[in-house]
Structures are given as C-alpha cells and as structure tokens.
C-alpha cells in the first residue's frame, strides 16, 4: 500500500468543513481590517528564501525542500509566506501606491521537520503583511487583527508575548555586547549556539537547549541598549495595546526564528497545560529591511503568521466546535422504476432552487434508503413511489418531529422553502443555512 509522506496528513470529510469555516472566519476578519488576499506560488526560486550566508535560522538552513526542476533551476517549496509575498510586492511594484498596502495569504507551507503533534512537514499558515509605514500603531493593527480572529473563534487561554529587537543601530550595539559576553561563556553553550555566535548571536537567546543555562539567564538585555527612537517605538506599541485592553507580557528572550526582524516581535501562545509543546499559534514582527533585501525600495513592513493546523488543534482541545453537524435539507427515497427516473430530475430541480438534497442511486430496499436519509442527517425524507407519482403526490417525513404528510408534487419546492430554517449564512449573508 502506498502511504502518505511522513509529516503530512489527509484532511477527511467532516474535518475539511472545519478548515473551510476557519478560512471563512479569517477572510471576514481580514476584510474588516482592510487586508486583501494575495496568492503567490507554492514554489519559488531558491534565492527567495536562501538569501544570504548570515541567515542562521534552522528553517532556512535545515528545513527547506530544495529541488532542481527539469530545466536544472534551483527551486524551493515555500517554508513560510512572507518572502514570497515580499517578492511579489517588489516584482509587481505594489509599493507605487505610496500608501499602506495590507495583504493576507493562506495556504500550505513545507518544512523538513521532525514530526510531532502540531509540527508537520506540510502545514498551513494564514498570514498578514502590512507595507508602507514605520508607525508602531501599524504593529498594533496587526496584533489587534490577530486578537480579533481569536475572539471571533472564541479561543480562550491566550497569552501574547512581545519584545523589541530595536532598530539597526540599537541591534548592532547590542550584538557587539552579546558577542563579547557569549565568547566568554562559549563553553557553556551548545554546538548550534557556537554557529549562532558567529552568524547571528541574537538567536542564542531563544535556543531551546541552552534556555535555562546560567549564561543565558544572565546575558545582557536588549532593553539596556535601545536608542531613543527604538525605545519610543516600543513604548508606543505598549501604550496602544494598553488602551485596547489587550493584555501582554514583555519577554526579553523573544527574538524569533527568522533573521529579518527589527523593532517589534511577538508571539501568541495557547496556554492550556495539557495541550503539548507546540503551543505557539501565531508569531510575527516588524521587518523594515526585507523589501530592500529582495531588490525593492526601502519600505517598512510588519506581519504575522498563524499556524492554522495548531489553531484548529487548540479549538478542538478547548471543545469549541466551529461547524454544525452536516445536515441535508432533504433525502429522496424512491420505489419503482418510474419514481427512480423522476427522482433524478426532481432532485436536480430542487438543487437548482438551493435545496441541499440527495437520493439513493443503488435502488436499495426501503429500509436501507431510510437508513441513508438518517446517515445524511436529512431534515426531510421525501418518499416517492410509482403509485404516488401517477397521482402527482409525494410523501414527506419531517425527521425533527417524525410528522408525516402527503402533498402535491408540484408544491414540493414551495413547501420545502417555507419549512426549512431561513437563517442566512453569517458570512455571505445569503442562502439557506
Ligand atoms: P516553532 O518554534 O514552533 O518551530 P517557528 O518559529 O518555526 O515555530 P514561524 O516560522 O514563526 O514558526 O511560523 C509561524 C507559525 O506557524 C508558528 O507559530 C506555528 O504556529 C506554525 N508552524 C511553524 N512551523 C510549523 C510546522 N512545522 N507545523 C505546523 N505548524 C507550524
Ligand atoms: Mg520552526
């Protein structure tokens, strides 16, 4: 038997409905905050992600799916959304509008990782990117939109952690101090941190291996090396979050896995104790140099990415059901050849009129067909036999109260329309539930 690749999973019927619903809620929240969808390729030229030698992130160094296409070109399956969106932003000159460009994306990402609950080789992210302003309040717009999504989904037990990495000047000053400090404490660091020390010493701070070591706990803090404008930026972010009543904690060890961040960085955790280790559901920050790194004009930007798989796992863990059980409006049972044939056109007409209806194509026994109606959780079971058909009648059973009635076939559509709940879809505001 051929099986799925390690680190991937099939989303089966039932589960897909949760994904579609999550996407619907995301799109609605994005529309409310004026973020527009962008769709970029799932693979990009390798250089989009493998930009320079100094990148010490595991994601870029160890986790990408790199391949040569049949023309010998180096390609990479996207491990994250930001680089591709920035590439598209530059290539399509979206910066020429001179204002703020707010984009969102969602879709699969690929990383060669060790599989565990909440960590896969193919997973999905939803992300926001806002270009064209250095305002700390745009950072807050991004964080607020994330909180709005979590509120719309009803997920509780959320913790927001924020930090600042300062602007380039502050970071350079801090980096120098860190290198001196960690060079003195090199013996206390893990092998990976030796590489980080040479490539990107800030990343030592979020090393999972060394996190409780004395060297890390006593390391110099970024807050002591921020210049005035970096301090002001961070103060403004905190003040605006306070005004919005969004609670957060400042975590000076938060530096994020990717190397392109500056100033604000943040993570959102789902804190339920027995959820498991992979509890960071959203992460983001400001990246003022990425657009120019990818060949565009200097453009400030800030963004975030949600792990959609982890978000759905957290909702499940919290017992939050975002979709109702599947329910057909009607299920048609037929008895006899003529009724069977008529049934096909009846079902087709009803479907055109917006009625969710199905029928049995195996012409099973009456009992078996009733079972099918049950299995599909039909509100009405419609029973059409050759006898009724000649009289132009059809039998109906309302499965909510088991009441039965016989009506004229011609009145069926009108009857169903008036007897089905007419709740509008709360996302598109159209149609029957
Ligand atoms: P982690 O520390 O868990 O490896 P990360 O820093 O690599 O996370 P980001 O690159 O910031 O993660 O991606 C944003 C979000 O995407 C994460 O917070 C997480 O929710 C989700 N995510 C990242 N990698 C995976 C994965 N392999 N499987 C499922 N979700 C993931
Ligand atoms: Mg990772």
Short mmCIF file of C-alpha atoms and ligand atoms in Angstrom, two decimals:
data_model
loop_
_atom_site.label_atom_id
_atom_site.label_comp_id
_atom_site.label_asym_id
_atom_site.label_seq_id
_atom_site.Cartn_x
_atom_site.Cartn_y
_atom_site.Cartn_z
CA UNK A 1 0.00 0.00 0.00
CA UNK A 2 1.27 3.45 -0.87
CA UNK A 3 1.08 5.73 2.15
CA UNK A 4 1.25 9.47 2.67
CA UNK A 5 4.65 11.09 3.11
CA UNK A 6 5.91 11.35 6.68
CA UNK A 7 4.85 14.59 8.35
CA UNK A 8 1.75 15.04 6.20
CA UNK A 9 -1.86 14.16 6.88
CA UNK A 10 -5.11 13.78 4.97
CA UNK A 11 -7.94 16.12 5.82
CA UNK A 12 -11.00 13.89 5.61
CA UNK A 13 -14.66 14.86 5.07
CA UNK A 14 -16.00 16.40 8.25
CA UNK A 15 -12.59 17.79 9.08
CA UNK A 16 -12.48 19.71 5.79
CA UNK A 17 -15.58 21.57 6.89
CA UNK A 18 -13.68 22.90 9.91
CA UNK A 19 -10.91 24.13 7.59
CA UNK A 20 -13.38 25.84 5.26
CA UNK A 21 -15.09 27.50 8.21
CA UNK A 22 -11.78 28.69 9.64
CA UNK A 23 -10.90 30.16 6.25
CA UNK A 24 -14.28 31.91 6.12
CA UNK A 25 -13.77 33.50 9.53
CA UNK A 26 -10.23 34.55 8.55
CA UNK A 27 -11.47 36.18 5.34
CA UNK A 28 -14.16 38.05 7.23
CA UNK A 29 -11.74 39.32 9.88
CA UNK A 30 -9.27 40.38 7.17
CA UNK A 31 -11.99 42.25 5.29
CA UNK A 32 -12.97 44.09 8.48
CA UNK A 33 -9.36 45.25 8.93
CA UNK A 34 -8.91 46.01 5.21
CA UNK A 35 -6.38 43.26 4.38
CA UNK A 36 -6.70 41.92 0.82
CA UNK A 37 -5.77 38.43 -0.27
CA UNK A 38 -2.64 37.73 -2.28
CA UNK A 39 -1.83 34.31 -3.76
CA UNK A 40 1.78 33.57 -4.59
CA UNK A 41 3.34 30.36 -5.98
CA UNK A 42 3.89 27.39 -3.70
CA UNK A 43 7.43 27.10 -5.06
CA UNK A 44 9.81 29.97 -5.68
CA UNK A 45 13.33 30.37 -6.95
CA UNK A 46 15.58 29.13 -4.14
CA UNK A 47 17.08 32.62 -3.71
CA UNK A 48 13.76 33.97 -2.46
CA UNK A 49 14.34 32.07 0.79
CA UNK A 50 18.09 31.35 0.73
CA UNK A 51 19.14 34.95 0.63
CA UNK A 52 22.43 35.26 2.39
CA UNK A 53 25.03 33.38 4.36
CA UNK A 54 24.34 35.20 7.60
CA UNK A 55 20.91 33.62 7.97
CA UNK A 56 21.29 31.24 10.88
CA UNK A 57 17.68 30.12 11.11
CA UNK A 58 17.00 26.38 11.15
CA UNK A 59 14.11 26.94 8.82
CA UNK A 60 16.30 28.29 6.04
CA UNK A 61 19.35 26.12 6.72
CA UNK A 62 17.92 22.75 7.57
CA UNK A 63 14.23 22.62 6.86
CA UNK A 64 13.58 23.67 3.28
CA UNK A 65 12.54 21.33 0.49
CA UNK A 66 15.00 22.30 -2.22
CA UNK A 67 15.00 20.73 -5.65
CA UNK A 68 16.22 21.18 -9.20
CA UNK A 69 13.44 21.39 -11.73
CA UNK A 70 13.77 19.58 -15.05
CA UNK A 71 15.48 22.62 -16.50
CA UNK A 72 18.13 22.48 -13.78
CA UNK A 73 16.83 25.56 -11.92
CA UNK A 74 17.13 25.66 -8.13
CA UNK A 75 13.69 25.82 -6.58
CA UNK A 76 12.34 25.75 -3.02
CA UNK A 77 8.90 24.79 -1.73
CA UNK A 78 7.86 27.78 0.36
CA UNK A 79 8.58 27.20 4.06
CA UNK A 80 6.75 30.42 5.00
CA UNK A 81 4.68 33.10 3.30
CA UNK A 82 6.45 36.39 3.89
CA UNK A 83 9.39 36.07 1.48
CA UNK A 84 7.13 35.15 -1.45
CA UNK A 85 4.70 37.97 -0.66
CA UNK A 86 7.58 40.45 -0.45
CA UNK A 87 8.98 39.09 -3.73
CA UNK A 88 5.56 39.64 -5.34
CA UNK A 89 5.23 43.09 -3.73
CA UNK A 90 8.54 44.15 -5.30
CA UNK A 91 8.09 42.40 -8.66
CA UNK A 92 4.59 43.84 -9.17
CA UNK A 93 5.63 47.27 -7.84
CA UNK A 94 2.81 47.31 -5.30
CA UNK A 95 4.80 50.00 -3.48
CA UNK A 96 3.95 52.62 -6.10
CA UNK A 97 0.64 53.50 -4.45
CA UNK A 98 2.65 55.40 -1.82
CA UNK A 99 0.22 54.46 0.90
CA UNK A 100 -0.09 51.45 3.15
CA UNK A 101 -0.60 48.09 1.42
CA UNK A 102 -2.32 45.47 3.59
CA UNK A 103 -2.21 41.89 2.37
CA UNK A 104 -3.11 38.45 3.65
CA UNK A 105 -2.40 34.95 2.43
CA UNK A 106 -3.27 31.45 3.46
CA UNK A 107 -2.16 28.07 2.28
CA UNK A 108 0.29 25.20 2.66
CA UNK A 109 3.93 25.61 3.72
CA UNK A 110 6.65 22.96 3.71
CA UNK A 111 9.44 22.30 6.18
CA UNK A 112 11.52 19.18 6.66
CA UNK A 113 10.95 18.85 10.40
CA UNK A 114 10.67 16.12 12.98
CA UNK A 115 7.00 15.19 13.03
CA UNK A 116 5.04 15.55 16.26
CA UNK A 117 1.63 16.83 17.31
CA UNK A 118 1.34 20.36 15.94
CA UNK A 119 4.51 20.07 13.86
CA UNK A 120 4.27 18.74 10.32
CA UNK A 121 6.19 18.76 7.06
CA UNK A 122 3.22 20.17 5.21
CA UNK A 123 1.20 22.59 7.30
CA UNK A 124 -0.90 25.66 6.65
CA UNK A 125 -0.37 29.24 7.60
CA UNK A 126 -2.54 32.29 7.48
CA UNK A 127 -0.53 35.49 7.44
CA UNK A 128 -0.87 39.25 7.36
CA UNK A 129 1.64 41.69 5.87
CA UNK A 130 1.32 45.48 6.03
CA UNK A 131 3.76 47.57 3.98
CA UNK A 132 4.49 51.25 3.84
CA UNK A 133 4.62 52.62 7.37
CA UNK A 134 7.03 52.62 10.26
CA UNK A 135 4.28 53.56 12.69
CA UNK A 136 4.17 51.45 15.85
CA UNK A 137 0.40 51.67 15.52
CA UNK A 138 0.58 49.55 12.37
CA UNK A 139 2.28 46.88 14.52
CA UNK A 140 -0.72 47.21 16.80
CA UNK A 141 -3.15 46.95 13.84
CA UNK A 142 -1.55 43.56 13.06
CA UNK A 143 -1.68 42.33 16.65
CA UNK A 144 -5.27 43.54 17.09
CA UNK A 145 -6.38 41.73 13.95
CA UNK A 146 -4.89 38.53 15.38
CA UNK A 147 -6.76 39.05 18.64
CA UNK A 148 -9.98 39.79 16.73
CA UNK A 149 -9.63 36.46 14.93
CA UNK A 150 -9.13 34.57 18.20
CA UNK A 151 -12.12 36.35 19.72
CA UNK A 152 -14.30 35.56 16.70
CA UNK A 153 -13.33 31.90 17.06
CA UNK A 154 -13.91 32.01 20.81
CA UNK A 155 -10.48 30.68 21.74
CA UNK A 156 -9.63 31.42 25.36
CA UNK A 157 -6.40 30.84 27.29
CA UNK A 158 -4.31 33.04 25.04
CA UNK A 159 -1.07 34.73 26.02
CA UNK A 160 0.57 37.49 23.98
CA UNK A 161 4.32 37.94 24.45
CA UNK A 162 6.06 40.92 22.92
CA UNK A 163 9.59 42.23 22.69
CA UNK A 164 11.63 44.69 20.68
CA UNK A 165 14.84 43.98 18.84
CA UNK A 166 15.40 47.70 18.30
CA UNK A 167 16.38 49.40 15.08
CA UNK A 168 19.63 48.61 13.28
CA UNK A 169 21.73 50.97 15.38
CA UNK A 170 20.44 49.54 18.66
CA UNK A 171 20.75 45.98 17.44
CA UNK A 172 24.32 46.50 16.25
CA UNK A 173 25.30 47.91 19.63
CA UNK A 174 23.57 45.03 21.43
CA UNK A 175 25.03 42.42 19.11
CA UNK A 176 28.54 43.61 19.90
CA UNK A 177 27.94 43.30 23.64
CA UNK A 178 26.35 39.89 23.18
CA UNK A 179 29.27 38.56 21.14
CA UNK A 180 31.73 39.68 23.82
CA UNK A 181 29.59 38.15 26.53
CA UNK A 182 28.90 34.81 24.84
CA UNK A 183 32.51 34.46 23.65
CA UNK A 184 33.47 34.47 27.32
CA UNK A 185 30.79 31.86 28.04
CA UNK A 186 31.25 29.77 24.90
CA UNK A 187 31.97 26.58 26.86
CA UNK A 188 28.50 26.75 28.39
CA UNK A 189 26.73 26.86 25.01
CA UNK A 190 25.52 24.05 22.75
CA UNK A 191 27.07 23.26 19.36
CA UNK A 192 24.34 25.07 17.40
CA UNK A 193 24.90 28.17 19.51
CA UNK A 194 28.59 28.17 18.54
CA UNK A 195 27.43 28.61 14.94
CA UNK A 196 24.86 31.21 16.02
CA UNK A 197 27.58 33.11 17.84
CA UNK A 198 29.39 33.58 14.54
CA UNK A 199 26.31 34.11 12.35
CA UNK A 200 23.56 35.68 14.42
CA UNK A 201 24.28 35.87 18.16
CA UNK A 202 20.78 37.20 18.98
CA UNK A 203 19.36 33.81 18.14
CA UNK A 204 21.27 32.25 21.03
CA UNK A 205 18.68 33.90 23.25
CA UNK A 206 15.90 31.64 22.00
CA UNK A 207 17.95 28.44 21.96
CA UNK A 208 15.73 25.64 23.27
CA UNK A 209 18.76 23.64 24.50
CA UNK A 210 20.51 26.39 26.45
CA UNK A 211 17.42 28.24 27.60
CA UNK A 212 17.88 27.56 31.33
CA UNK A 213 21.66 27.85 31.44
CA UNK A 214 23.27 30.48 33.67
CA UNK A 215 24.93 32.04 30.63
CA UNK A 216 21.57 32.72 29.04
CA UNK A 217 19.78 33.79 32.17
CA UNK A 218 22.45 36.36 32.96
CA UNK A 219 23.00 37.58 29.40
CA UNK A 220 22.85 41.34 28.69
CA UNK A 221 19.37 42.61 27.88
CA UNK A 222 18.34 44.43 24.71
CA UNK A 223 16.39 46.98 26.75
CA UNK A 224 19.67 48.41 28.04
CA UNK A 225 20.92 49.08 24.51
CA UNK A 226 17.93 50.63 22.77
CA UNK A 227 18.39 54.10 21.31
CA UNK A 228 15.74 56.75 21.86
CA UNK A 229 13.70 56.11 18.72
CA UNK A 230 13.61 52.34 19.32
CA UNK A 231 12.52 52.94 22.90
CA UNK A 232 9.82 55.33 21.73
CA UNK A 233 8.55 52.84 19.14
CA UNK A 234 8.21 50.09 21.75
CA UNK A 235 6.61 52.38 24.33
CA UNK A 236 4.01 53.43 21.77
CA UNK A 237 3.19 49.79 20.93
CA UNK A 238 2.67 49.00 24.60
CA UNK A 239 0.61 52.12 25.23
CA UNK A 240 -1.72 51.38 22.32
CA UNK A 241 -2.14 47.76 23.45
CA UNK A 242 -2.97 49.03 26.95
CA UNK A 243 -5.56 51.39 25.50
CA UNK A 244 -7.10 48.49 23.63
CA UNK A 245 -7.15 46.36 26.78
CA UNK A 246 -5.06 43.71 25.08
CA UNK A 247 -3.02 42.03 27.78
CA UNK A 248 0.56 41.02 27.02
CA UNK A 249 3.82 40.28 28.74
CA UNK A 250 7.20 41.64 27.70
CA UNK A 251 9.61 38.76 27.13
CA UNK A 252 13.16 39.94 26.59
CA UNK A 253 14.24 36.49 25.41
CA UNK A 254 11.83 36.56 22.49
CA UNK A 255 13.90 37.03 19.32
CA UNK A 256 12.02 34.86 16.78
CA UNK A 257 13.43 32.21 14.49
CA UNK A 258 13.78 34.28 11.35
CA UNK A 259 16.58 36.73 10.94
CA UNK A 260 14.83 39.58 9.21
CA UNK A 261 13.01 41.15 12.15
CA UNK A 262 13.58 44.60 13.66
CA UNK A 263 11.80 46.51 16.43
CA UNK A 264 8.58 44.78 17.48
CA UNK A 265 8.38 40.99 17.65
CA UNK A 266 5.59 38.98 19.24
CA UNK A 267 4.16 35.51 19.72
CA UNK A 268 0.74 34.29 20.76
CA UNK A 269 0.55 31.13 22.80
CA UNK A 270 -2.34 28.86 23.62
CA UNK A 271 -1.61 28.15 27.26
CA UNK A 272 -3.75 25.14 28.20
CA UNK A 273 -1.44 22.95 30.27
CA UNK A 274 -2.07 19.58 28.64
CA UNK A 275 -2.07 20.84 25.05
CA UNK A 276 1.51 19.89 24.29
CA UNK A 277 4.78 21.58 23.47
CA UNK A 278 3.77 23.09 20.13
CA UNK A 279 1.59 25.79 21.59
CA UNK A 280 2.74 28.89 19.71
CA UNK A 281 -0.14 29.53 17.35
CA UNK A 282 0.92 32.89 15.95
CA UNK A 283 4.15 34.78 15.53
CA UNK A 284 5.19 37.97 13.87
CA UNK A 285 7.01 41.24 13.91
CA UNK A 286 8.39 44.18 12.02
CA UNK A 287 10.81 43.69 9.13
CA UNK A 288 11.98 47.01 7.76
CA UNK A 289 14.83 45.66 5.61
CA UNK A 290 13.29 42.68 3.85
CA UNK A 291 11.75 44.63 0.95
CA UNK A 292 15.10 46.22 0.11
CA UNK A 293 16.91 42.89 0.63
CA UNK A 294 14.70 41.48 -2.13
CA UNK A 295 15.51 44.32 -4.50
CA UNK A 296 12.70 46.77 -3.73
CA UNK A 297 12.86 50.33 -2.45
CA UNK A 298 13.32 50.79 1.29
CA UNK A 299 9.86 50.01 2.66
CA UNK A 300 8.86 49.46 6.27
CA UNK A 301 6.70 46.43 6.91
CA UNK A 302 5.17 44.37 9.66
CA UNK A 303 3.44 41.00 9.60
CA UNK A 304 2.40 37.82 11.34
CA UNK A 305 1.71 34.19 10.61
CA UNK A 306 -0.76 31.85 12.27
CA UNK A 307 -0.27 28.10 12.23
CA UNK A 308 -3.74 27.02 11.07
CA UNK A 309 -3.20 23.37 12.00
CA UNK A 310 -2.30 24.37 15.55
CA UNK A 311 -5.20 26.81 15.69
CA UNK A 312 -7.65 24.02 14.81
CA UNK A 313 -5.99 21.69 17.32
CA UNK A 314 -6.33 24.37 20.01
CA UNK A 315 -10.03 24.89 19.19
CA UNK A 316 -10.60 21.16 19.38
CA UNK A 317 -8.71 20.97 22.68
CA UNK A 318 -10.85 23.80 24.04
CA UNK A 319 -14.01 21.92 22.92
CA UNK A 320 -15.02 24.67 20.50
CA UNK A 321 -16.96 23.32 17.53
CA UNK A 322 -16.85 25.91 14.76
CA UNK A 323 -19.11 23.98 12.39
CA UNK A 324 -22.55 22.49 12.89
CA UNK A 325 -23.02 18.80 12.12
CA UNK A 326 -23.55 18.15 8.45
CA UNK A 327 -27.23 18.37 7.54
CA UNK A 328 -29.03 17.81 4.23
CA UNK A 329 -32.30 19.65 3.70
CA UNK A 330 -33.84 16.56 2.19
CA UNK A 331 -33.17 12.97 1.15
CA UNK A 332 -35.27 11.34 -1.55
CA UNK A 333 -36.33 7.72 -1.33
CA UNK A 334 -37.82 6.17 -4.46
CA UNK A 335 -39.78 2.99 -5.03
CA UNK A 336 -40.16 1.63 -8.56
CA UNK A 337 -38.57 2.38 -11.92
CA UNK A 338 -40.66 5.43 -12.88
CA UNK A 339 -40.20 7.06 -9.49
CA UNK A 340 -36.46 6.40 -9.68
CA UNK A 341 -36.20 8.13 -13.04
CA UNK A 342 -38.46 11.01 -11.99
CA UNK A 343 -36.42 11.29 -8.78
CA UNK A 344 -33.31 12.25 -10.71
CA UNK A 345 -34.98 15.24 -12.34
CA UNK A 346 -36.78 16.18 -9.12
CA UNK A 347 -33.51 16.24 -7.20
CA UNK A 348 -31.87 18.26 -9.97
CA UNK A 349 -34.67 20.87 -9.92
CA UNK A 350 -34.56 21.18 -6.13
CA UNK A 351 -30.78 21.62 -6.17
CA UNK A 352 -31.10 24.45 -8.69
CA UNK A 353 -33.51 26.06 -6.25
CA UNK A 354 -30.95 25.96 -3.44
CA UNK A 355 -32.17 22.83 -1.65
CA UNK A 356 -29.41 20.51 -0.44
CA UNK A 357 -30.77 17.13 -1.43
CA UNK A 358 -29.53 13.71 -2.40
CA UNK A 359 -31.06 10.34 -3.29
CA UNK A 360 -30.11 6.68 -3.42
CA UNK A 361 -28.73 5.53 -6.76
CA UNK A 362 -28.41 1.90 -5.74
CA UNK A 363 -32.18 1.36 -5.54
CA UNK A 364 -31.72 -0.35 -2.21
CA UNK A 365 -34.58 -1.60 -0.04
CA UNK A 366 -36.92 0.90 1.58
CA UNK A 367 -35.33 0.22 4.98
CA UNK A 368 -31.82 0.76 3.63
CA UNK A 369 -32.86 4.01 1.97
CA UNK A 370 -34.35 5.31 5.24
CA UNK A 371 -31.02 4.49 6.84
CA UNK A 372 -29.24 6.58 4.21
CA UNK A 373 -31.54 9.51 4.97
CA UNK A 374 -30.56 9.14 8.64
CA UNK A 375 -26.88 8.89 7.83
CA UNK A 376 -27.11 12.16 5.91
CA UNK A 377 -28.95 13.80 8.80
CA UNK A 378 -31.73 14.95 6.43
CA UNK A 379 -34.31 17.33 7.80
CA UNK A 380 -36.96 15.88 5.46
CA UNK A 381 -37.20 12.43 4.00
CA UNK A 382 -39.14 12.52 0.71
CA UNK A 383 -40.76 9.26 -0.35
CA UNK A 384 -41.81 8.85 -3.95
CA UNK A 385 -43.31 5.58 -5.17
CA UNK A 386 -44.67 4.74 -8.63
CA UNK A 387 -48.20 4.89 -7.15
CA UNK A 388 -47.82 8.42 -5.77
CA UNK A 389 -46.18 9.51 -8.97
CA UNK A 390 -49.19 8.57 -11.08
CA UNK A 391 -51.37 10.62 -8.70
CA UNK A 392 -48.91 13.55 -8.76
CA UNK A 393 -48.26 13.22 -5.00
CA UNK A 394 -45.25 12.80 -2.74
CA UNK A 395 -44.88 11.74 0.92
CA UNK A 396 -42.80 13.74 3.35
CA UNK A 397 -41.44 12.90 6.76
CA UNK A 398 -40.12 15.68 8.96
CA UNK A 399 -37.27 13.99 10.83
CA UNK A 400 -37.26 16.58 13.62
CA UNK A 401 -40.70 15.64 14.93
CA UNK A 402 -41.42 12.48 12.91
CA UNK A 403 -44.59 14.08 11.47
CA UNK A 404 -45.74 12.81 8.09
CA UNK A 405 -47.67 14.50 5.33
CA UNK A 406 -48.61 13.99 1.69
CA UNK A 407 -48.57 16.91 -0.72
CA UNK A 408 -48.82 17.52 -4.43
CA UNK A 409 -45.56 17.02 -6.21
CA UNK A 410 -45.88 20.43 -7.76
CA UNK A 411 -46.00 22.05 -4.34
CA UNK A 412 -42.89 20.31 -3.06
CA UNK A 413 -40.41 23.10 -3.70
CA UNK A 414 -42.63 25.78 -2.15
CA UNK A 415 -43.34 23.53 0.82
CA UNK A 416 -39.64 22.92 1.47
CA UNK A 417 -38.84 26.62 1.15
CA UNK A 418 -41.36 27.58 3.79
CA UNK A 419 -40.49 24.72 6.15
CA UNK A 420 -36.71 24.95 6.10
CA UNK A 421 -34.95 27.29 8.52
CA UNK A 422 -34.28 30.52 6.68
CA UNK A 423 -31.26 31.58 8.66
CA UNK A 424 -28.87 33.47 6.45
CA UNK A 425 -25.29 32.35 6.24
CA UNK A 426 -23.49 34.63 8.69
CA UNK A 427 -20.54 35.07 6.38
CA UNK A 428 -22.03 35.67 2.91
CA UNK A 429 -25.45 36.80 4.18
CA UNK A 430 -27.09 34.69 1.52
CA UNK A 431 -28.93 31.46 1.12
CA UNK A 432 -30.24 28.85 3.48
CA UNK A 433 -28.24 27.51 6.38
P1 LIG B 1 8.47 26.80 16.03
O1 LIG B 1 9.30 27.48 17.07
O2 LIG B 1 7.26 26.10 16.60
O3 LIG B 1 9.28 25.92 15.12
P2 LIG B 1 8.61 28.85 14.08
O4 LIG B 1 9.23 29.99 14.77
O5 LIG B 1 9.44 27.99 13.21
O6 LIG B 1 7.83 27.95 15.14
P3 LIG B 1 7.14 30.56 12.30
O7 LIG B 1 8.10 30.38 11.20
O8 LIG B 1 7.13 31.83 13.02
O9 LIG B 1 7.32 29.34 13.32
O10 LIG B 1 5.68 30.21 11.80
C1 LIG B 1 4.51 30.80 12.36
C2 LIG B 1 3.59 29.77 12.93
O11 LIG B 1 3.41 28.70 12.03
C3 LIG B 1 4.12 29.09 14.18
O12 LIG B 1 3.89 29.87 15.33
C4 LIG B 1 3.31 27.82 14.19
O13 LIG B 1 2.01 28.06 14.74
C5 LIG B 1 3.19 27.50 12.75
N1 LIG B 1 4.18 26.48 12.35
C6 LIG B 1 5.50 26.66 12.11
N2 LIG B 1 6.08 25.51 11.75
C7 LIG B 1 5.11 24.56 11.77
C8 LIG B 1 5.06 23.16 11.47
N3 LIG B 1 6.13 22.50 11.07
N4 LIG B 1 3.88 22.51 11.59
C9 LIG B 1 2.76 23.18 11.99
N5 LIG B 1 2.74 24.49 12.27
C10 LIG B 1 3.89 25.18 12.17
MG1 LIG B 2 10.37 26.19 13.44
#
